[in-house]
Amino acid sequence: MTVPLGGVSLAGHDSVFATLTEAGFTDFWSSEVNGADAFTPLTLASVWQPQARLGTAIAPVFTRGPGLLAMTAAALADAAPGRFQLGIGASSPVVVGDWNAVDFTQPFARSRDVLRFLRAALAGDMVDETYETFQIRRFRLERPPATPPQLLLAALRPGMLHLAAAEADGVILNWLAATDVPQALAEVKTDKPDFDVVARIFVCPTEDHEYARTVGRRMIAAYLTVPAYLEFHRWLGREPSLGPMWKAWAAGDRRAALAAIPDEVVDELIVHGSPAECRAQVNRYAEAGVTVPVMALIPTPELEKDALGVLTALGRN
């Protein structure tokens, strides 16, 4: 499950984590956009649920200096030895540039360089290296973790997918349908036995399909017009169904863009229905090759009324 949940303070998440664990959720994963940072919720979870696996999906490679990112990851790995996976990725020009005042340049090279730096730094090595996108001089962690975290890379199209397969311990997929997973994994050729395939799956637990599709359309218009995701879905073959939305959005007609998104695309990319129906749809990702399907909840009236009950129903119990 993606944490933290909306509408619940971080201080109140002890009961949320307990409910999720009792319901059968084994992993807590964080994101980092403009809400909580990626590490604080997982630090709390590491104490409140000491058996849970933890992961970031993702910590951006631009918004922290390489040394600070290594220190932050090392601290959480120390707090949750053997249970933490560090997922990193390029993020987006809005998050990196508009909100964090950092130049969003050479995202592939920066991701590769940070991945290589973290591999060495989290192993406790002295890093004195000139990378393509930055230079590090004589950095060594004062407290390297006894068990370095696995490093996962967020990837959409072939170049980054190939990099994840070659140099990371796993890949993080996002904004794709279960039927898209085989196409993505065809680019991930690796014989690493413990290579994880993580997928963030947007879940809207409601039987009000009109509500789910209305919210889903807004999310699709907001995300899949971002250049990286637009090109991802063009690569996946969705230009015939999303092309009218892209054209209207580029013309500044937001209303027409929303109206141009077909129900079928919303239903492919946004899991919705009863909790049992949502579980069944999430299981399709696992059947397609995802080893860590991570639910990301979309607010619904049902969640607002009885969040803990819906979480319990979404779990195996």
Short mmCIF file of C-alpha atoms in Angstrom, two decimals:
data_model
loop_
_atom_site.label_atom_id
_atom_site.label_comp_id
_atom_site.label_asym_id
_atom_site.label_seq_id
_atom_site.Cartn_x
_atom_site.Cartn_y
_atom_site.Cartn_z
CA MET A 1 0.00 0.00 0.00
CA THR A 2 1.13 3.52 -0.76
CA VAL A 3 1.45 5.61 2.40
CA PRO A 4 0.62 7.96 3.97
CA LEU A 5 -3.13 7.92 3.40
CA GLY A 6 -4.94 11.18 2.85
CA GLY A 7 -7.06 12.55 5.66
CA VAL A 8 -5.02 10.88 8.41
CA SER A 9 -2.21 12.68 10.22
CA LEU A 10 1.19 11.02 10.27
CA ALA A 11 0.87 10.76 14.04
CA GLY A 12 -2.36 8.82 13.53
CA HIS A 13 -0.90 6.31 11.11
CA ASP A 14 -0.06 3.77 13.80
CA SER A 15 -3.63 2.45 13.52
CA VAL A 16 -3.50 2.61 9.72
CA PHE A 17 -0.31 0.55 9.60
CA ALA A 18 -1.76 -1.93 12.10
CA THR A 19 -4.97 -2.32 10.08
CA LEU A 20 -3.05 -2.81 6.84
CA THR A 21 -0.82 -5.44 8.45
CA GLU A 22 -3.80 -7.30 9.91
CA ALA A 23 -5.46 -7.21 6.49
CA GLY A 24 -2.46 -8.92 4.91
CA PHE A 25 -0.49 -6.05 3.39
CA THR A 26 3.22 -6.86 3.61
CA ASP A 27 4.75 -3.67 2.14
CA PHE A 28 4.44 0.05 2.73
CA TRP A 29 5.64 2.24 -0.14
CA SER A 30 5.91 6.01 -0.25
CA SER A 31 5.89 8.53 -3.06
CA GLU A 32 7.29 12.05 -3.10
CA VAL A 33 5.52 14.80 -5.01
CA ASN A 34 4.16 17.65 -2.89
CA GLY A 35 2.78 15.87 0.16
CA ALA A 36 4.87 14.03 2.73
CA ASP A 37 8.49 13.38 1.88
CA ALA A 38 9.35 9.81 0.93
CA PHE A 39 11.19 8.85 4.11
CA THR A 40 9.30 10.14 7.16
CA PRO A 41 6.22 7.88 6.76
CA LEU A 42 8.46 4.84 6.27
CA THR A 43 10.53 5.73 9.34
CA LEU A 44 7.35 5.69 11.41
CA ALA A 45 6.29 2.41 9.83
CA SER A 46 9.68 0.86 10.58
CA VAL A 47 9.00 1.35 14.29
CA TRP A 48 5.26 0.69 14.43
CA GLN A 49 5.35 -2.42 12.18
CA PRO A 50 8.84 -3.88 12.55
CA GLN A 51 8.11 -6.80 10.21
CA ALA A 52 6.92 -4.74 7.23
CA ARG A 53 8.90 -4.24 4.04
CA LEU A 54 9.41 -0.62 3.07
CA GLY A 55 10.14 1.14 -0.19
CA THR A 56 10.28 4.52 -1.89
CA ALA A 57 8.55 4.91 -5.25
CA ILE A 58 10.20 7.21 -5.79
CA ALA A 59 12.81 9.50 -4.31
CA PRO A 60 13.79 11.92 -7.11
CA VAL A 61 17.44 11.95 -8.18
CA PHE A 62 17.50 15.73 -8.64
CA THR A 63 15.93 17.18 -5.50
CA ARG A 64 18.55 15.98 -3.00
CA GLY A 65 22.29 16.12 -3.45
CA PRO A 66 23.79 12.66 -3.98
CA GLY A 67 25.44 12.65 -0.54
CA LEU A 68 22.24 13.67 1.27
CA LEU A 69 20.24 11.04 -0.60
CA ALA A 70 22.79 8.41 0.45
CA MET A 71 22.69 9.57 4.09
CA THR A 72 18.88 9.55 4.18
CA ALA A 73 18.71 6.08 2.66
CA ALA A 74 21.43 4.77 4.96
CA ALA A 75 19.56 6.02 8.03
CA LEU A 76 16.34 4.25 7.04
CA ALA A 77 18.26 1.10 6.12
CA ASP A 78 19.81 1.24 9.59
CA ALA A 79 16.37 1.63 11.19
CA ALA A 80 14.89 -1.24 9.14
CA PRO A 81 17.79 -3.58 8.31
CA GLY A 82 17.03 -5.85 5.39
CA ARG A 83 13.52 -4.45 4.97
CA PHE A 84 14.07 -1.28 2.95
CA GLN A 85 14.30 -0.83 -0.82
CA LEU A 86 15.35 2.52 -2.23
CA GLY A 87 13.47 3.39 -5.39
CA ILE A 88 14.83 6.37 -7.31
CA GLY A 89 13.79 8.07 -10.50
CA ALA A 90 13.97 11.21 -12.59
CA SER A 91 10.58 12.60 -11.47
CA SER A 92 9.30 15.45 -13.66
CA PRO A 93 10.13 19.01 -14.75
CA VAL A 94 7.33 20.37 -12.53
CA VAL A 95 8.50 18.65 -9.35
CA VAL A 96 12.19 19.21 -10.02
CA GLY A 97 12.24 22.59 -11.73
CA ASP A 98 9.08 24.46 -10.83
CA TRP A 99 8.85 23.31 -7.22
CA ASN A 100 12.46 22.64 -6.23
CA ALA A 101 14.34 25.18 -8.35
CA VAL A 102 16.69 22.57 -9.85
CA ASP A 103 17.45 22.25 -13.56
CA PHE A 104 15.75 19.17 -15.01
CA THR A 105 18.48 18.28 -17.49
CA GLN A 106 19.78 14.92 -18.72
CA PRO A 107 17.32 12.83 -16.67
CA PHE A 108 18.65 9.52 -18.01
CA ALA A 109 22.28 10.38 -17.28
CA ARG A 110 21.47 11.82 -13.86
CA SER A 111 19.50 8.69 -12.90
CA ARG A 112 22.35 6.45 -14.06
CA ASP A 113 24.97 8.51 -12.23
CA VAL A 114 23.02 8.66 -8.96
CA LEU A 115 22.38 4.91 -9.17
CA ARG A 116 26.10 4.22 -9.57
CA PHE A 117 27.05 6.66 -6.81
CA LEU A 118 24.53 5.15 -4.38
CA ARG A 119 25.75 1.63 -5.11
CA ALA A 120 29.25 2.59 -4.01
CA ALA A 121 28.32 4.96 -1.18
CA LEU A 122 25.81 2.63 0.51
CA ALA A 123 28.41 -0.14 0.42
CA GLY A 124 30.60 2.10 2.58
CA ASP A 125 33.12 2.91 -0.15
CA MET A 126 35.00 6.17 -0.45
CA VAL A 127 33.60 7.88 -3.55
CA ASP A 128 35.93 10.22 -5.43
CA GLU A 129 34.49 10.29 -8.90
CA THR A 130 33.62 12.52 -11.83
CA TYR A 131 30.31 11.43 -13.29
CA GLU A 132 28.76 12.86 -16.43
CA THR A 133 26.24 14.99 -14.48
CA PHE A 134 28.06 15.76 -11.20
CA GLN A 135 31.36 15.39 -9.39
CA ILE A 136 31.88 13.84 -5.94
CA ARG A 137 35.04 14.45 -3.93
CA ARG A 138 36.07 12.01 -1.18
CA PHE A 139 32.62 11.17 0.18
CA ARG A 140 32.23 8.30 2.61
CA LEU A 141 29.22 7.55 4.79
CA GLU A 142 30.00 7.85 8.49
CA ARG A 143 27.28 5.25 9.20
CA PRO A 144 27.04 2.89 6.22
CA PRO A 145 24.19 0.41 6.72
CA ALA A 146 25.09 -3.14 7.69
CA THR A 147 22.61 -4.27 5.04
CA PRO A 148 22.63 -1.86 2.10
CA PRO A 149 19.18 -1.36 0.61
CA GLN A 150 18.32 -2.79 -2.76
CA LEU A 151 18.32 -0.06 -5.40
CA LEU A 152 15.34 0.13 -7.73
CA LEU A 153 14.99 2.41 -10.73
CA ALA A 154 11.77 3.93 -12.04
CA ALA A 155 11.54 3.32 -15.77
CA LEU A 156 9.05 3.84 -18.56
CA ARG A 157 10.58 3.33 -21.99
CA PRO A 158 13.33 1.02 -23.31
CA GLY A 159 16.40 3.10 -22.41
CA MET A 160 15.61 3.38 -18.74
CA LEU A 161 14.20 -0.16 -18.62
CA HIS A 162 17.50 -1.46 -20.02
CA LEU A 163 19.42 0.55 -17.41
CA ALA A 164 17.30 -0.87 -14.60
CA ALA A 165 17.92 -4.41 -15.82
CA ALA A 166 21.65 -3.86 -16.17
CA GLU A 167 22.50 -1.91 -13.02
CA ALA A 168 19.60 -1.87 -10.53
CA ASP A 169 18.13 -4.53 -8.27
CA GLY A 170 14.63 -3.94 -9.58
CA VAL A 171 12.42 -1.72 -11.68
CA ILE A 172 9.46 0.49 -10.75
CA LEU A 173 6.63 0.80 -13.27
CA ASN A 174 3.90 3.42 -13.12
CA TRP A 175 0.78 4.47 -15.00
CA LEU A 176 0.27 1.31 -17.00
CA ALA A 177 -2.43 -1.30 -17.39
CA ALA A 178 -1.94 -4.94 -16.46
CA THR A 179 -2.01 -5.71 -20.18
CA ASP A 180 0.93 -3.33 -20.70
CA VAL A 181 3.24 -5.15 -18.28
CA PRO A 182 4.50 -7.78 -20.79
CA GLN A 183 5.59 -5.04 -23.24
CA ALA A 184 7.55 -3.27 -20.51
CA LEU A 185 9.13 -6.45 -19.18
CA ALA A 186 10.19 -7.52 -22.66
CA GLU A 187 12.77 -4.73 -22.35
CA VAL A 188 13.95 -5.92 -18.91
CA LYS A 189 16.29 -8.74 -19.79
CA THR A 190 18.08 -9.86 -16.63
CA ASP A 191 18.98 -13.12 -14.96
CA LYS A 192 19.19 -11.60 -11.48
CA PRO A 193 17.26 -14.05 -9.27
CA ASP A 194 15.86 -11.45 -6.82
CA PHE A 195 15.10 -8.73 -9.36
CA ASP A 196 11.87 -7.04 -8.24
CA VAL A 197 9.24 -5.61 -10.56
CA VAL A 198 7.27 -2.99 -8.65
CA ALA A 199 4.15 -1.39 -10.13
CA ARG A 200 2.23 1.54 -8.66
CA ILE A 201 -1.43 0.79 -9.33
CA PHE A 202 -4.09 3.47 -8.88
CA VAL A 203 -7.04 1.98 -7.02
CA CYS A 204 -10.40 3.74 -6.63
CA PRO A 205 -12.44 1.45 -4.34
CA THR A 206 -16.01 2.40 -5.24
CA GLU A 207 -18.85 0.77 -7.13
CA ASP A 208 -19.89 4.20 -8.40
CA HIS A 209 -18.27 3.83 -11.81
CA GLU A 210 -19.25 7.34 -12.90
CA TYR A 211 -17.41 8.78 -9.89
CA ALA A 212 -14.33 6.61 -10.55
CA ARG A 213 -14.22 7.55 -14.23
CA THR A 214 -14.66 11.26 -13.50
CA VAL A 215 -11.74 11.22 -11.05
CA GLY A 216 -9.75 8.94 -13.34
CA ARG A 217 -10.16 11.29 -16.30
CA ARG A 218 -8.82 14.21 -14.28
CA MET A 219 -5.78 12.18 -13.23
CA ILE A 220 -5.11 10.91 -16.74
CA ALA A 221 -5.34 14.42 -18.19
CA ALA A 222 -3.00 15.78 -15.52
CA TYR A 223 -0.37 13.05 -15.78
CA LEU A 224 -0.44 11.63 -19.29
CA THR A 225 0.02 15.05 -20.89
CA VAL A 226 3.42 15.33 -19.15
CA PRO A 227 5.96 14.66 -21.95
CA ALA A 228 7.53 11.56 -20.36
CA TYR A 229 4.18 9.87 -19.78
CA LEU A 230 2.82 11.02 -23.14
CA GLU A 231 5.73 9.36 -24.92
CA PHE A 232 5.37 6.29 -22.71
CA HIS A 233 1.77 5.78 -23.76
CA ARG A 234 2.60 6.54 -27.37
CA TRP A 235 5.21 3.75 -27.11
CA LEU A 236 2.57 1.48 -25.54
CA GLY A 237 0.36 2.09 -28.57
CA ARG A 238 -2.30 4.38 -27.10
CA GLU A 239 -1.97 7.23 -29.58
CA PRO A 240 -5.25 6.30 -31.33
CA SER A 241 -7.20 6.49 -28.06
CA LEU A 242 -5.30 9.32 -26.31
CA GLY A 243 -4.34 11.41 -29.35
CA PRO A 244 -7.54 13.50 -29.24
CA MET A 245 -6.92 14.26 -25.57
CA TRP A 246 -3.32 15.29 -26.26
CA LYS A 247 -4.42 17.53 -29.14
CA ALA A 248 -7.11 19.29 -27.09
CA TRP A 249 -4.76 19.72 -24.12
CA ALA A 250 -2.05 21.24 -26.32
CA ALA A 251 -4.66 23.65 -27.68
CA GLY A 252 -5.54 24.75 -24.15
CA ASP A 253 -9.03 23.23 -24.20
CA ARG A 254 -9.08 21.36 -20.89
CA ARG A 255 -12.79 20.54 -21.04
CA ALA A 256 -12.45 18.94 -24.48
CA ALA A 257 -9.36 17.05 -23.33
CA LEU A 258 -11.26 15.46 -20.46
CA ALA A 259 -14.20 14.60 -22.69
CA ALA A 260 -11.88 12.96 -25.25
CA ILE A 261 -10.62 10.28 -22.84
CA PRO A 262 -12.49 7.03 -23.56
CA ASP A 263 -14.06 5.02 -20.74
CA GLU A 264 -12.00 2.05 -21.88
CA VAL A 265 -8.72 3.85 -21.22
CA VAL A 266 -9.87 4.94 -17.75
CA ASP A 267 -10.91 1.38 -16.96
CA GLU A 268 -7.53 0.06 -18.12
CA LEU A 269 -5.44 2.47 -16.07
CA ILE A 270 -7.58 3.06 -12.95
CA VAL A 271 -8.64 0.02 -10.94
CA HIS A 272 -12.14 0.53 -9.58
CA GLY A 273 -15.08 -1.41 -8.22
CA SER A 274 -15.80 -3.18 -4.95
CA PRO A 275 -12.79 -4.08 -2.78
CA ALA A 276 -13.05 -7.68 -4.03
CA GLU A 277 -13.15 -6.51 -7.64
CA CYS A 278 -10.17 -4.24 -7.02
CA ARG A 279 -8.18 -7.11 -5.53
CA ALA A 280 -8.94 -9.26 -8.56
CA GLN A 281 -7.80 -6.52 -10.94
CA VAL A 282 -4.59 -5.93 -8.97
CA ASN A 283 -3.90 -9.67 -9.11
CA ARG A 284 -3.81 -9.40 -12.90
CA TYR A 285 -0.67 -7.30 -12.57
CA ALA A 286 0.94 -10.06 -10.52
CA GLU A 287 -0.10 -12.64 -13.11
CA ALA A 288 1.55 -10.47 -15.79
CA GLY A 289 4.92 -10.47 -14.00
CA VAL A 290 4.76 -7.78 -11.31
CA THR A 291 6.35 -9.09 -8.10
CA VAL A 292 5.36 -6.13 -5.90
CA PRO A 293 1.96 -4.68 -6.86
CA VAL A 294 1.59 -1.47 -4.85
CA MET A 295 -1.87 0.01 -4.45
CA ALA A 296 -2.15 3.81 -4.52
CA LEU A 297 -5.57 4.74 -3.20
CA ILE A 298 -7.72 7.41 -4.83
CA PRO A 299 -10.12 9.10 -2.37
CA THR A 300 -13.73 7.93 -2.49
CA PRO A 301 -16.85 8.58 -0.37
CA GLU A 302 -16.47 5.04 0.95
CA LEU A 303 -12.94 5.73 2.18
CA GLU A 304 -14.04 8.99 3.77
CA LYS A 305 -16.84 7.20 5.62
CA ASP A 306 -14.96 4.06 6.74
CA ALA A 307 -11.30 4.08 5.74
CA LEU A 308 -10.20 1.26 8.02
CA GLY A 309 -13.08 -0.93 6.87
CA VAL A 310 -12.22 -0.40 3.20
CA LEU A 311 -8.54 -1.11 3.88
CA THR A 312 -9.45 -4.34 5.62
CA ALA A 313 -11.67 -5.35 2.70
CA LEU A 314 -8.91 -4.58 0.20
CA GLY A 315 -6.54 -6.94 2.01
CA ARG A 316 -6.65 -10.71 1.87
CA ASN A 317 -8.67 -10.91 5.09
#
